[in-house]
CSV table of C-alpha atoms in Angstrom, one decimal:
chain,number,residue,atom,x,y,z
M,1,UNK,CA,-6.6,-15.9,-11.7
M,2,UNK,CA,-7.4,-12.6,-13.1
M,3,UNK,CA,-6.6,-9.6,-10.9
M,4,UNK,CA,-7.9,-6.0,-11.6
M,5,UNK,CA,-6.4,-3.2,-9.1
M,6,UNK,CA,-7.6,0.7,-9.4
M,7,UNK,CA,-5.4,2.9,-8.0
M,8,UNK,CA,-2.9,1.1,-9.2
M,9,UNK,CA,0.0,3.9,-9.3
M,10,UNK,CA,-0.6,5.2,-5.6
M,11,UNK,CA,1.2,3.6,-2.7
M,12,UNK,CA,-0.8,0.8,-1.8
M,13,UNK,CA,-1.4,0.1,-5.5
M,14,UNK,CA,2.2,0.0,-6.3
M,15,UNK,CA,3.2,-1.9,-3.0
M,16,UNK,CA,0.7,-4.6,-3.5
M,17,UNK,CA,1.9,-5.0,-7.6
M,18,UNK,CA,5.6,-5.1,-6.1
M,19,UNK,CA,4.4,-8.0,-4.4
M,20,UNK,CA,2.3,-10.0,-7.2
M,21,UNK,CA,4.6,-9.0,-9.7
M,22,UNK,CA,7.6,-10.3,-8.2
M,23,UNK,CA,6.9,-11.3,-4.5
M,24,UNK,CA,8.9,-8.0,-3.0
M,25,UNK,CA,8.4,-5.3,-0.4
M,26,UNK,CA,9.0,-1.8,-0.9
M,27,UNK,CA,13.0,-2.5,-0.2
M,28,UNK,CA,13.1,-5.2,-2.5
M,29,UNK,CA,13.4,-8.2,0.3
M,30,UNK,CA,11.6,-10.8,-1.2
M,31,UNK,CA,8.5,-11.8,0.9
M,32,UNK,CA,7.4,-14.9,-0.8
M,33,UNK,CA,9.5,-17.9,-1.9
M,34,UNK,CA,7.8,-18.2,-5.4
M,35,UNK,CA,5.7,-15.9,-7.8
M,36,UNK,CA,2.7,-17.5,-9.0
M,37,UNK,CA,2.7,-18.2,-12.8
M,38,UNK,CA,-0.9,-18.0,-13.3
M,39,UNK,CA,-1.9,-14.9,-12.2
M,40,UNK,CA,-2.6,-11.9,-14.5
M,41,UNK,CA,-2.9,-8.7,-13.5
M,42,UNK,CA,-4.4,-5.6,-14.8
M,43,UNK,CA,-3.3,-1.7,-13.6
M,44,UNK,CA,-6.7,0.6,-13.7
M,45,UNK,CA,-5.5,4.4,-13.7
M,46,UNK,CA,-6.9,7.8,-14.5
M,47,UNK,CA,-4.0,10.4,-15.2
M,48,UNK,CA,-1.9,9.9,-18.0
M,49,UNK,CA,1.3,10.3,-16.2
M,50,UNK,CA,0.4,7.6,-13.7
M,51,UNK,CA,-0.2,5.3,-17.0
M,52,UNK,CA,3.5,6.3,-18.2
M,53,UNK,CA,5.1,6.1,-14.6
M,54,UNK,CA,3.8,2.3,-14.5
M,55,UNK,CA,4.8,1.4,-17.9
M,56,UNK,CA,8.3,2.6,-17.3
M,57,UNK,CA,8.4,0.7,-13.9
M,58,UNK,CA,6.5,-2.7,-15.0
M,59,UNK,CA,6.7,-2.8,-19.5
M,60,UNK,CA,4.9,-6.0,-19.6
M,61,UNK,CA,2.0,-5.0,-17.3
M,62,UNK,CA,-1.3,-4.4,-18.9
M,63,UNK,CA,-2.7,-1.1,-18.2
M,64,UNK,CA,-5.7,0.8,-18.9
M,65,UNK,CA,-6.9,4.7,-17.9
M,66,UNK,CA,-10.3,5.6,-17.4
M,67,UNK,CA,-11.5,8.7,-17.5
M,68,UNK,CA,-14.4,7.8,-15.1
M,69,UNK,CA,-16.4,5.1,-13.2
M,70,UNK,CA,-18.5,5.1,-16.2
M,71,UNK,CA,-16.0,4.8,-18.9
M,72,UNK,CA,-17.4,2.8,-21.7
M,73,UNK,CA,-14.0,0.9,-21.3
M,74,UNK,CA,-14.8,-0.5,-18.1
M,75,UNK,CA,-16.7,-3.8,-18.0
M,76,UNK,CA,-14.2,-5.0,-21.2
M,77,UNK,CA,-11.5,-4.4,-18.9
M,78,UNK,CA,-12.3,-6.0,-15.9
M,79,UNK,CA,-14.9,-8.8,-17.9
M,80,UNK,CA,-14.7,-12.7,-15.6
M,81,UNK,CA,-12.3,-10.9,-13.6
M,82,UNK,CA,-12.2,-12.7,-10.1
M,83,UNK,CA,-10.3,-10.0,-7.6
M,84,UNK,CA,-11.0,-6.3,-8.4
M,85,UNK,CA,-9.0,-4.1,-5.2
M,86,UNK,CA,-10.3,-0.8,-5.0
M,87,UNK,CA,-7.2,1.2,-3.9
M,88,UNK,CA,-8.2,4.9,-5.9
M,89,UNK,CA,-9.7,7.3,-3.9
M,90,UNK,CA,-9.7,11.0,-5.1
M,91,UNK,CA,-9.2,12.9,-2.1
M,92,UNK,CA,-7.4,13.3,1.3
M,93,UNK,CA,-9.5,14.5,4.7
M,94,UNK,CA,-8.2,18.1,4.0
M,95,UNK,CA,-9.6,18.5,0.3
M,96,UNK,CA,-13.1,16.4,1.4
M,97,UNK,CA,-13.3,18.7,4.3
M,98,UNK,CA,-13.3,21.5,2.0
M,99,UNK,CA,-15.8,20.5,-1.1
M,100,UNK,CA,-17.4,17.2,0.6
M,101,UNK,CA,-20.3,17.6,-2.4
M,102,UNK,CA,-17.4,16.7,-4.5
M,103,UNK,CA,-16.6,13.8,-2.6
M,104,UNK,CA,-20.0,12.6,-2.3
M,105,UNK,CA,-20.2,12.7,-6.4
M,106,UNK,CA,-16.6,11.4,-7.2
M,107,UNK,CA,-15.9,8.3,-4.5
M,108,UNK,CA,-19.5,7.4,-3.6
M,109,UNK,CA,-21.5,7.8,-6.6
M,110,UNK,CA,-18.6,6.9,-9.0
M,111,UNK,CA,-18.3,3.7,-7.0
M,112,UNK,CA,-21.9,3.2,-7.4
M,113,UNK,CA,-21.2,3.1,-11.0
M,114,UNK,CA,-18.2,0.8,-10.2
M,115,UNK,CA,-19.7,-1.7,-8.5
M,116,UNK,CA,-22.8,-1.9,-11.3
M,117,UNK,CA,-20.2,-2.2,-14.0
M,118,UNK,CA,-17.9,-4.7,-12.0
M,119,UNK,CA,-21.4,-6.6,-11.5
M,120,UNK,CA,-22.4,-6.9,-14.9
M,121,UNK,CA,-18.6,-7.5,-16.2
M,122,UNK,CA,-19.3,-11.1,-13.6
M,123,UNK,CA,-16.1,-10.3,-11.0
M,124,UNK,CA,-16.3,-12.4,-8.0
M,125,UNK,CA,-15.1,-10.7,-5.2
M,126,UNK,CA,-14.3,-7.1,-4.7
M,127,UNK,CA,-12.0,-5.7,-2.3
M,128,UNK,CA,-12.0,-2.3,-1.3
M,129,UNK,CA,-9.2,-0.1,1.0
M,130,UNK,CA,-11.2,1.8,3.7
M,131,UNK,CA,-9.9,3.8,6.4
M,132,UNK,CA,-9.2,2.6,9.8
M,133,UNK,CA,-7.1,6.4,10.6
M,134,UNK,CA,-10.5,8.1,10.5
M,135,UNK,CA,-13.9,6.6,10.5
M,136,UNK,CA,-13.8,5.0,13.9
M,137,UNK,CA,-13.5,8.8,15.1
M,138,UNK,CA,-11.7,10.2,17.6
M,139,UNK,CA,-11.9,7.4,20.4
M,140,UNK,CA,-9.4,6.5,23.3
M,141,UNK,CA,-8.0,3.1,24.1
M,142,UNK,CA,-6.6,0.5,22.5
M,143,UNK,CA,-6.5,-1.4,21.0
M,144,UNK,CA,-9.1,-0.7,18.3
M,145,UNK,CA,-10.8,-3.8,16.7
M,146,UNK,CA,-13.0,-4.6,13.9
M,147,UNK,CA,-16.0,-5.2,16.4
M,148,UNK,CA,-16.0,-1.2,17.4
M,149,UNK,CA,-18.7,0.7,16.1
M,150,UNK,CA,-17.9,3.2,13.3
M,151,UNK,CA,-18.3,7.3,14.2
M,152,UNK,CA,-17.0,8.8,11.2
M,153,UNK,CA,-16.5,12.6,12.4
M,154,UNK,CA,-14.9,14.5,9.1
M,155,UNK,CA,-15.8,14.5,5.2
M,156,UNK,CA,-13.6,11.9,4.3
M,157,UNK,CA,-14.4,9.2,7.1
M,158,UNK,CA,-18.4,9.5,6.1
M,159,UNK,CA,-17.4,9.0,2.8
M,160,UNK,CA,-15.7,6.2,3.3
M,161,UNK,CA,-18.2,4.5,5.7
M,162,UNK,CA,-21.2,5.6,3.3
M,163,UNK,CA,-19.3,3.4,0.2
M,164,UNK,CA,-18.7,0.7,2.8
M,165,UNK,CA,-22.4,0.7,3.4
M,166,UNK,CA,-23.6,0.6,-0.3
M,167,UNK,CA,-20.8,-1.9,-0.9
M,168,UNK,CA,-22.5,-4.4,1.3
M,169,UNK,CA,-25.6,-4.4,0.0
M,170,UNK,CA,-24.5,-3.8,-3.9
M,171,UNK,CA,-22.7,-7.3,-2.7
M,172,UNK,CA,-25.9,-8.9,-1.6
M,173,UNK,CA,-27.7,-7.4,-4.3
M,174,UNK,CA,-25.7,-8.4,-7.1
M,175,UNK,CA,-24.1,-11.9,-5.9
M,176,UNK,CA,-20.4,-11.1,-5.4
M,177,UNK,CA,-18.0,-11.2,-2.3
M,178,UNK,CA,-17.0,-7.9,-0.8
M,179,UNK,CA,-14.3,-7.5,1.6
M,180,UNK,CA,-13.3,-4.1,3.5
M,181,UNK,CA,-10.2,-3.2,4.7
M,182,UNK,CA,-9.2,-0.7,7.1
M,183,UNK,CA,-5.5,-0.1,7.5
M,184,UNK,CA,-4.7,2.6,10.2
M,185,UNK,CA,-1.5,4.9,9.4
M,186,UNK,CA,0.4,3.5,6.4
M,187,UNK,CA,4.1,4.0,6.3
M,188,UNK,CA,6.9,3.0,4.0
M,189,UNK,CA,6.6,4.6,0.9
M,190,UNK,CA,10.2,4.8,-0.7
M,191,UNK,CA,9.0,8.5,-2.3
M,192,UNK,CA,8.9,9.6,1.0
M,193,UNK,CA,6.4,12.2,2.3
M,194,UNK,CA,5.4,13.7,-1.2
M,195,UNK,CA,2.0,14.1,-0.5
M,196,UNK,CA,-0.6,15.5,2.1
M,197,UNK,CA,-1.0,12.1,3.3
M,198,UNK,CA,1.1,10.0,5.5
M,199,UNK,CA,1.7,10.8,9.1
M,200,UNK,CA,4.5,8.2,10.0
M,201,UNK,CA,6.6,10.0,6.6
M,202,UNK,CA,6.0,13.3,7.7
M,203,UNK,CA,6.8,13.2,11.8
M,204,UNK,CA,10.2,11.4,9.9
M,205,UNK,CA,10.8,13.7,8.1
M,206,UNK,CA,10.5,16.6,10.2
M,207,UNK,CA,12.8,14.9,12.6
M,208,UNK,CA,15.6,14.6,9.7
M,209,UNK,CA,14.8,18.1,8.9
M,210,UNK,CA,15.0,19.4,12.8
M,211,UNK,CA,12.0,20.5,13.1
C-alpha cells in the first residue's frame, strides 16, 4: 500500500507517521502490536525547514516539497497512490478571519487543483482533515454527531465546508473514494502550545503558568 500524506510535518501529520512508521503515540507507547512491512509512505511538505525537520526525525522517509497545488512535481509523486490524507491547511480562524480572499485562493482553489492532479495521478481514496471545532457553529447540547447540519459561522469554517462540498462531487466526478474527517479540539502535541492553535495546550499552559 502506497500512502501519500500532505501536511506531513504539522501535528496530525507527524502523529499519524509516528504511528505508520513505527506503531507509537506521541509518548512513544506502542499502540499496535506489529508494523506493517508493506506499506510505503510518502511526506508532502511546502517549507524547506519542515523538509529538514522530518528528515532529521525519520532519514529513511521519502519526502518531497511543493511549492504549490500545481507543482509540476505533483502527479509523479503521488502516481497509483491508494491513500492520499489531506492534513495541510494554510491558515488558522484568526488569519482567515482577516484575509478570507486568501483563504478562498490557497485551501479551496489550491485543493481544486489537488484533487484534479490526485485524479489524474489514479489515487483511490482521499482523505481529508476537516473541522469539527468550527463548522457546525456555535450550537448548544451535546453531544454533536455527524447527522447535525453544518452552520459554518467564521472564514475558516466556510472554507472548510466549501472544500468538503467540492470534495464530494470531485469524488463522484472523477471515480475515487473521499472520506471527511472532523476532529473537534486536538490535544497532545509534545511541542506544547507553539502555535495559535490548540485550545486544550493553551488553557494547560496557562494553568502551569498561573494565569
Amino acid at each position: 500500500m502506497r500512502i501519500v500524506i500532505s501536511g506531513a510535518s504539522g501535528f496530525v501529520g507527524r502523529m499519524l507517521l509516528e504511528r505508520l512508521l513505527h506503531g507509537r503515540a506521541a509518548d512513544g507507547t506502542p499502540v499496535v502490536d506489529q508494523v506493517p512491512t508493506d506499506v510505503s509512505i510518502v511526506a508532502l511538505v511546502h517549507k524547506p525547514a519542515s523538509l529538514v525537520l522530518l528528515k532529521e526525525v525519520h532519514p529513511d522517509l521519502e519526502v518531497h516539497r511543493l511549492d504549490g497545488w500545481d507543482d509540476m512535481q505533483l502527479e509523479s509523486i503521488v502516481l497509483g497512490a491508494d491513500v492520499f490524507f489531506h492534513l495541510a491547511w494554510s491558515s488558522v480562524p484568526r488569519i482567515a478571519a482577516q484575509d478570507p480572499a486568501r483563504d478562498v485562493r490557497e485551501n479551496v482553489e489550491g485543493g481544486l487543483r489537488l484533487l484534479n492532479g490526485i485524479s489524474n495521478a489514479g489515487v483511490r481514496r482521499f482523505v481529508f482533515l476537516s473541522s469539527g471545532g468550527t463548522v457546525y457553529g456555535s450550537r448548544t447540547g451535546a453531544p454533536i454527531t455527524e447527522d447535525v447540519p453544518v452552520d459554518p459561522t467564521n472564514a475558516y469554517a466556510c472554507g472548510k465546508v466549501c472544500f468538503e462540498q467540492y470534495l464530494r462531487e470531485r469524488a463522484e466526478y472523477h471515480g475515487f473514494e473521499q472520506v471527511i474527517l472532523r476532529p473537534s479540539n486536538l490535544y497532545g502535541d509534545p511541542s506544547g502550545p507553539t502555535k495559535q492553535q490548540g485550545v486544550v495546550e493553551h488553557w494547560f499552559g496557562s494553568i502551569a503558568a498561573g494565569r
